[in-house]
Amino acid sequence: MFGISALDLARAQFGFTVAFHILFPAFSIGLAAYLAVLEGVWLKTGRQVYLDLYRYWLKIFAIGFAMGVVSGITMSYEFGTNWSRFAQKAGPVLGPMLSYEVLTAFFLEAGFLGVMLFGMNRVGRRLHFAASCMVSTGTLISMSWILASNSWMQTPAGYTIDKATGRFLPADWLRIIFNPSFPFRLVHMGLAAFLCVAFAVGAVGAFHLLRDRRAGRAPTEPVRVMFSMAMWMAAIVAPMQILAGDTQGLNTLQYQPAKIAAMEGDWESRGRAPEILFGIPNMRTERTDYRIEIPFAGSLILTHSLDGKVPGLKQFAPRDRPYAPIVFFTFRIMVGLGMLMFALGLFSLYARWRGSFYSNRWLHRFALAMAPSGFVALLCGWMTTEIGRQPFTVYGLLRTTDSVSPIALPGIATSMLVFVVVYFVVFGAGLLIILRMMAREPEIGETGPDPRQPTRAAGQHPGPAQGQPDGMGGHALPAE
Amino acid sequence: MTPEHLLPILSAGFVAFTVLAYITLDGFDLGIGILFGLERGSQDRDVMVSTVAPVWDGNETWLILGGSALYGVFPVAYGTILPALYPLVIAMLLALIFRGVAFEFRFRAEGPRSRFAWDMSFLAGSTLAAMTQGMILGALIQGIRIRDNQYAGGWFDWLTGFSVFCGLSVVVGYALLGACWLVWRTEGELQSRARRHARVLAAMTLGLIVVVSLWTPTLQLHYLRHWNVWPRILYVAPVPILVAALAALFWRSINDERSHLMPLLCALGWFFLCFTGLGISLWPWIVPPSIDLWQASSPPASQVFFLVGAAVLTPIVVGYSAYSYWVFRGKIGKETHYH
Ligand code: HDD
Ligand code: HEM
Ligand code: HEM
């Protein structure tokens, strides 16, 4: 049918659902950490503004988290529905790791999420803070396990292969978990999650700064504090991410040279290679057209020496090459956005120094425009990683064509269609709800997400009742 | 007994525990959603959702654990059951998406129209999830066609009278759990209505249990042998007897205004017994009628790693999950907020 195979659709469906999924976990990982920090600072200083910010973001967190959970459940079953042969061969290695993720992370998040959302008045402040920390820890543990799995698929280690069945047999669990690319990916992904949230929070702050200014109001304290915290994160974490990305590139050069060649758009292996800034890799003619390049820079960046040898795609048989045009561009978008983030960080430092941090409209506009930058960079990074691993699911060992389930095309096409519709409707609605909540300015005496609040029962908000310190707040307010 | 023989039995025991935990815990959450079909009042619905809002996520996590455990210790079962029941599994996942987001979205809805839409998605999502879970069970019991460790049947093999009947049974059974949960956790009018629902649903559930129990042995000769061979029947005879005893207890407590928790315990007891009966029928298959535990299992290195983690971590998980239930204990009324 139109030259599309069941395999293509199985891949498209998996890529689509996982790409949706990863947006929410990244948001949850970053936001949970931010919330734990806010609550900790509130406990330490007793300043109302941190509690207000905590409650403001907690309500948004609840929505994002729910979407992360439901989209994640889909993922854990799609290994079986779409990749049954992969599941049978790699399950002995990856399945137990996923089970450990459930037991050490998902239960931890779920167990303490209820307390975090609704329990402030039931358990007291310190235990509540402990619950927030547990949820945040859970998201970080979850990230570690899933990245260990994914890294193992990129750089497998610690296994043997059973001749008769072609199955991977675990031989050394420590080497499986701490496989060669895991530490690099973990750092890069963790920083990416923090950047996603830093730029989202910064953009919300910038939005209210701009709006208040237009309305001739002075911005409230929560708005100023959140913008400032976000810009500190940007200034500090963006350069760290660039360093982390660079080391990750060195690791990939060592273990997945074909991927590096595709990311760079290089066809010939050579020393003193140029860095191609722009071009269009052409898989048929085996060259990169319309190139703009910097001489020697390719070798310099990848090997940190002028005549270091850089791999080219021709070194690999055509059937072992990843599809370069996509990888080439997703990689450049990610790196470009990383540079822009760095630039915004520098700009914010400059504005602070000049004392125009809360009044410089260009700074606020820039920050607002960067709202989705973290998420876009994140998706581009993942696509580089995953598509660059093709045509293998377990790099160099198990081909994607040998991983797919024996499912007929019409069935998978139908489910693909349903997935697309449902995801856009449901998660689109969720995004709208989140944006609407972000468009509302945080208030002094912000209420919590307790569903039994009278404002809710009346079915309406934001009403004046929102400002009342009741529900989750009540006597938990610090005595001032 | 060699480790190759013993390990899969231990793992299967753990997977069975996980599935049972999921069915009973998410069972009453989903039941609350199904009861949205009977309870229309917006305040009552708020109360119903509030009784489970702090704990539903943890309940659903058992489903993820079940899936990942199959993936890790019985990869052959995971890789054949899921493609065989593909449409059912996808439908279940989508249904869970609708009901999961509805927990949050319905409280954030602006205006009655969108509130209504998310209430409907809660009702429909819960009902469809229960229905597909029952059908998955039914399709598994009736057997799956396998060749070379891969699914070899057609697109709609799972769709039979039996699987549909199982689906409906689970919808009714979950609704019963939900109603009993409400008897325990609410008061006043809502509680009295929940008692009424529970009585009807319990009668229906018992009838359905009888029909499914008589129907199952006719599907595969193997199942019949498990129940009819002397002296094995001595071990399994208590199952129907206990079901009847629980029924007596249930009727006494549901009509007794002072009894709040007992109906739920009886209903959970039925689920436990049915599950045990099912285990007796299926043993030692994991994908009837061709793949048994040992053929489906992963190598000992995977099983040991998995079992050690499960043995150490599960008690901790159960501990803090119980703590979270305890924090939110007590009746939820119209006027009570969490305080
Ligand atoms: C544990 C494993 C794992 C993890 C954590 C991820 N993926 Fe992946 N991904 C796969 C395991 C995998 C896979 C099962 O191996 C696929 C399916 C087919 C394939 O080739 O690889 C895949 C394919 C795949 C594709 C299609 C690529 C292609 O077919 O050419 C995309 C776009 C993504 N993934 C994107 C992502 C994103 C955005 C992720 C962030 C969460 C992600 N993947 C995490
Ligand atoms: C394809 C691979 C993936 C699978 C099978 C998967 C599976 C799941 C599942 C089942 C959940 C729901 C857990 C719950 O009930 O709390 C979940 C949520 C989560 N996942 Fe994924 N996931 C994948 C990719 C990732 C990646 C790459 C990351 C991060 C680096 C990640 C991080 C998280 C986190 C932090 C949560 C908690 C819920 C949330 O934050 O919204 N996952 N995932
Ligand atoms: C400008 C600096 C950056 C450089 C040099 C860089 C470099 C890299 C490299 C080399 C990879 C690995 C591909 C592979 O080998 O598998 C990667 C993956 C990735 N990047 Fe970046 N990156 C940069 C910025 C960013 C930013 C700003 C984000 C997001 C906010 C981001 C998110 C990701 C993600 C999510 C992955 C895939 C995760 C993984 O494989 O662990 N990157 N990046």
Tab-separated table of C-alpha atoms in Angstrom, chain A residues 13 59 62-63 65-67 69-71 73-82 84-88 90-100 102-104 106-115 117-119 121-123 127 145 167-170 173 177 405-408 410-412 415 418-419 422-423 425-427 429-430 433 436-437 448-454 456-457 459-462 466 470-471 475, chain B residues 14 42-43 46-47 50 53-73 75-80 82-83 86 89-90 92-94 96-101 104-105 107-112 114-115 118 148-151 155 185 295-299 301-310 313-314 317 320-321 323-324 326-339:
chain	number	residue	atom	x	y	z
A	13	GLN	CA	3.820	4.513	15.564
A	59	LYS	CA	-1.108	22.434	39.850
A	62	ALA	CA	-0.236	17.485	38.354
A	63	ILE	CA	-1.582	17.809	34.826
A	65	PHE	CA	2.404	14.168	35.390
A	66	ALA	CA	-0.923	12.523	34.586
A	67	MET	CA	-0.176	12.809	30.893
A	69	VAL	CA	1.858	8.370	33.248
A	70	VAL	CA	-0.800	7.449	30.717
A	71	SER	CA	1.490	7.922	27.730
A	73	ILE	CA	1.911	2.886	30.074
A	74	THR	CA	1.409	2.730	26.349
A	75	MET	CA	5.155	2.575	25.835
A	76	SER	CA	5.682	-0.340	28.198
A	77	TYR	CA	3.211	-2.474	26.242
A	78	GLU	CA	4.265	-1.362	22.797
A	79	PHE	CA	7.475	-3.349	23.063
A	80	GLY	CA	5.262	-6.410	22.874
A	81	THR	CA	2.634	-5.232	20.409
A	82	ASN	CA	4.991	-3.700	17.849
A	84	SER	CA	7.497	-8.855	19.676
A	85	ARG	CA	10.582	-10.421	18.149
A	86	PHE	CA	12.746	-7.756	19.704
A	87	ALA	CA	10.992	-8.385	23.026
A	88	GLN	CA	11.682	-12.106	22.878
A	90	ALA	CA	16.246	-8.626	24.175
A	91	GLY	CA	13.609	-9.122	26.889
A	92	PRO	CA	15.928	-11.161	29.124
A	93	VAL	CA	18.206	-8.112	29.316
A	94	LEU	CA	15.831	-5.154	29.090
A	95	GLY	CA	12.748	-6.569	30.836
A	96	PRO	CA	14.293	-6.930	34.292
A	97	MET	CA	15.651	-3.396	34.031
A	98	LEU	CA	12.176	-2.100	33.259
A	99	SER	CA	10.875	-4.070	36.248
A	100	TYR	CA	13.466	-2.443	38.454
A	102	VAL	CA	8.784	0.152	38.120
A	103	LEU	CA	9.772	-1.096	41.557
A	104	THR	CA	12.281	1.611	42.412
A	106	PHE	CA	7.248	4.438	39.368
A	107	PHE	CA	5.859	3.180	42.665
A	108	LEU	CA	7.869	5.776	44.545
A	109	GLU	CA	6.455	8.599	42.435
A	110	ALA	CA	2.921	7.261	42.575
A	111	GLY	CA	3.047	6.493	46.282
A	112	PHE	CA	4.080	9.985	47.271
A	113	LEU	CA	2.342	11.950	44.543
A	114	GLY	CA	-0.970	11.785	46.409
A	115	VAL	CA	0.655	13.172	49.543
A	117	LEU	CA	-0.752	16.992	45.780
A	118	PHE	CA	-3.340	16.714	48.535
A	119	GLY	CA	-1.589	15.943	51.772
A	121	ASN	CA	-2.659	19.515	55.891
A	122	ARG	CA	-2.690	15.841	56.718
A	123	VAL	CA	0.995	15.144	57.225
A	127	LEU	CA	6.747	15.151	55.877
A	145	TRP	CA	16.890	3.065	34.413
A	167	ARG	CA	18.518	-14.397	22.334
A	168	PHE	CA	20.673	-12.060	24.397
A	169	LEU	CA	21.648	-13.741	27.640
A	170	PRO	CA	22.697	-11.467	30.479
A	173	TRP	CA	24.433	-6.997	35.114
A	177	ILE	CA	23.634	-1.210	33.319
A	405	SER	CA	5.992	-8.179	15.221
A	406	PRO	CA	4.244	-10.348	12.645
A	407	ILE	CA	1.330	-7.942	12.393
A	408	ALA	CA	-0.615	-7.210	9.244
A	410	PRO	CA	-4.261	-2.849	7.900
A	411	GLY	CA	-4.345	-3.464	11.620
A	412	ILE	CA	-1.339	-1.398	12.415
A	415	SER	CA	-4.198	1.728	15.260
A	418	VAL	CA	-6.417	6.108	16.240
A	419	PHE	CA	-3.253	6.919	18.153
A	422	VAL	CA	-6.434	10.414	20.377
A	423	TYR	CA	-3.022	11.850	21.208
A	425	VAL	CA	-7.171	15.449	21.101
A	426	VAL	CA	-6.249	14.372	24.624
A	427	PHE	CA	-2.790	15.833	24.935
A	429	ALA	CA	-6.571	19.473	25.532
A	430	GLY	CA	-4.030	18.979	28.300
A	433	ILE	CA	-5.323	23.563	30.114
A	436	ARG	CA	-4.436	28.609	30.400
A	437	MET	CA	-3.057	28.027	33.870
A	448	GLY	CA	-3.277	24.113	46.180
A	449	PRO	CA	-4.622	21.431	43.833
A	450	ASP	CA	-7.057	19.935	46.353
A	451	PRO	CA	-10.027	18.772	44.257
A	452	ARG	CA	-12.449	19.318	47.135
A	453	GLN	CA	-12.113	23.055	47.145
A	454	PRO	CA	-15.282	25.100	47.108
A	456	ARG	CA	-14.114	23.718	42.215
A	457	ALA	CA	-17.479	22.547	43.490
A	459	GLY	CA	-17.383	24.660	38.890
A	460	GLN	CA	-15.740	27.973	38.193
A	461	HIS	CA	-12.389	29.568	38.515
A	462	PRO	CA	-10.242	31.592	38.495
A	466	GLN	CA	-8.741	31.435	44.456
A	470	ASP	CA	-7.831	27.591	52.339
A	471	GLY	CA	-7.853	24.008	51.195
A	475	HIS	CA	-2.839	26.336	58.948
B	14	PHE	CA	5.165	-13.163	41.544
B	42	SER	CA	-21.998	16.567	39.957
B	43	GLN	CA	-21.227	16.859	43.689
B	46	ASP	CA	-16.697	14.885	42.909
B	47	VAL	CA	-16.883	12.921	46.124
B	50	SER	CA	-11.961	12.304	45.616
B	53	ALA	CA	-7.693	10.668	43.565
B	54	PRO	CA	-4.675	10.321	45.872
B	55	VAL	CA	-4.136	6.602	45.219
B	56	TRP	CA	-5.207	5.690	41.677
B	57	ASP	CA	-1.769	6.237	40.159
B	58	GLY	CA	-0.191	3.742	42.541
B	59	ASN	CA	-2.952	1.239	41.792
B	60	GLU	CA	-2.354	1.479	38.089
B	61	THR	CA	1.381	1.001	38.530
B	62	TRP	CA	0.747	-2.683	39.238
B	63	LEU	CA	-0.332	-3.024	35.632
B	64	ILE	CA	3.016	-1.661	34.484
B	65	LEU	CA	4.806	-4.006	36.832
B	66	GLY	CA	2.865	-6.949	35.416
B	67	GLY	CA	3.770	-5.987	31.854
B	68	SER	CA	7.429	-5.401	32.598
B	69	ALA	CA	7.679	-8.626	34.599
B	70	LEU	CA	6.286	-10.619	31.687
B	71	TYR	CA	8.703	-8.825	29.375
B	72	GLY	CA	11.663	-9.704	31.589
B	73	VAL	CA	10.946	-13.193	32.862
B	75	PRO	CA	9.491	-12.814	27.130
B	76	VAL	CA	7.992	-15.502	24.925
B	77	ALA	CA	4.599	-14.997	26.555
B	78	TYR	CA	4.943	-11.216	26.336
B	79	GLY	CA	5.944	-11.434	22.671
B	80	THR	CA	3.072	-13.731	21.670
B	82	LEU	CA	0.457	-8.940	22.911
B	83	PRO	CA	0.518	-9.360	19.103
B	86	TYR	CA	-3.206	-6.445	19.582
B	89	VAL	CA	-4.410	-4.213	24.144
B	90	ILE	CA	-4.370	-0.993	22.146
B	92	MET	CA	-7.229	-0.890	26.705
B	93	LEU	CA	-4.273	1.498	26.598
B	94	LEU	CA	-6.323	4.192	24.902
B	96	LEU	CA	-6.711	4.089	30.262
B	97	ILE	CA	-5.447	7.303	28.700
B	98	PHE	CA	-8.948	8.786	28.705
B	99	ARG	CA	-9.765	7.779	32.212
B	100	GLY	CA	-6.317	8.749	33.577
B	101	VAL	CA	-6.285	12.305	32.260
B	104	GLU	CA	-7.065	15.897	36.428
B	105	PHE	CA	-8.905	17.476	33.531
B	107	PHE	CA	-11.454	19.502	37.873
B	108	ARG	CA	-9.839	22.006	35.534
B	109	ALA	CA	-12.704	22.093	33.074
B	110	GLU	CA	-14.075	25.530	32.346
B	111	GLY	CA	-17.798	25.471	31.943
B	112	PRO	CA	-20.311	22.624	32.139
B	114	SER	CA	-16.158	20.517	28.907
B	115	ARG	CA	-16.839	19.204	32.392
B	118	TRP	CA	-14.365	14.771	30.718
B	148	ASP	CA	7.664	-21.088	16.066
B	149	ASN	CA	7.096	-19.003	19.184
B	150	GLN	CA	5.219	-16.391	17.169
B	151	TYR	CA	1.542	-15.661	16.973
B	155	TRP	CA	-6.666	-10.542	13.301
B	185	ARG	CA	-15.474	5.577	52.073
B	295	GLN	CA	9.151	-22.730	27.516
B	296	ALA	CA	8.226	-19.076	27.982
B	297	SER	CA	10.844	-18.124	30.501
B	298	SER	CA	14.047	-16.160	30.148
B	299	PRO	CA	17.420	-17.589	31.229
B	301	ALA	CA	20.427	-15.007	35.037
B	302	SER	CA	17.415	-12.814	34.209
B	303	GLN	CA	15.092	-14.632	36.579
B	304	VAL	CA	17.468	-14.426	39.524
B	305	PHE	CA	18.136	-10.734	39.003
B	306	PHE	CA	14.427	-10.077	38.729
B	307	LEU	CA	13.440	-12.180	41.720
B	308	VAL	CA	16.033	-10.657	44.019
B	309	GLY	CA	14.766	-7.201	43.186
B	310	ALA	CA	11.160	-8.243	43.571
B	313	LEU	CA	11.632	-4.108	46.878
B	314	THR	CA	8.042	-5.332	46.934
B	317	VAL	CA	6.589	-0.676	47.944
B	320	TYR	CA	4.735	3.055	51.595
B	321	SER	CA	1.675	2.431	49.453
B	323	TYR	CA	1.141	4.538	54.297
B	324	SER	CA	-0.347	6.632	51.524
B	326	TRP	CA	-3.507	5.536	55.642
B	327	VAL	CA	-2.819	9.242	55.194
B	328	PHE	CA	-6.053	9.573	53.230
B	329	ARG	CA	-8.167	7.308	55.434
B	330	GLY	CA	-11.661	8.103	56.632
B	331	LYS	CA	-14.938	9.123	55.083
B	332	ILE	CA	-15.102	11.708	52.343
B	333	GLY	CA	-18.287	13.766	52.571
B	334	LYS	CA	-19.716	16.556	50.467
B	335	GLU	CA	-18.551	19.194	52.893
B	336	THR	CA	-15.338	17.617	54.051
B	337	HIS	CA	-12.245	18.852	52.366
B	338	TYR	CA	-8.940	17.243	53.000
B	339	HIS	CA	-7.894	18.662	56.307
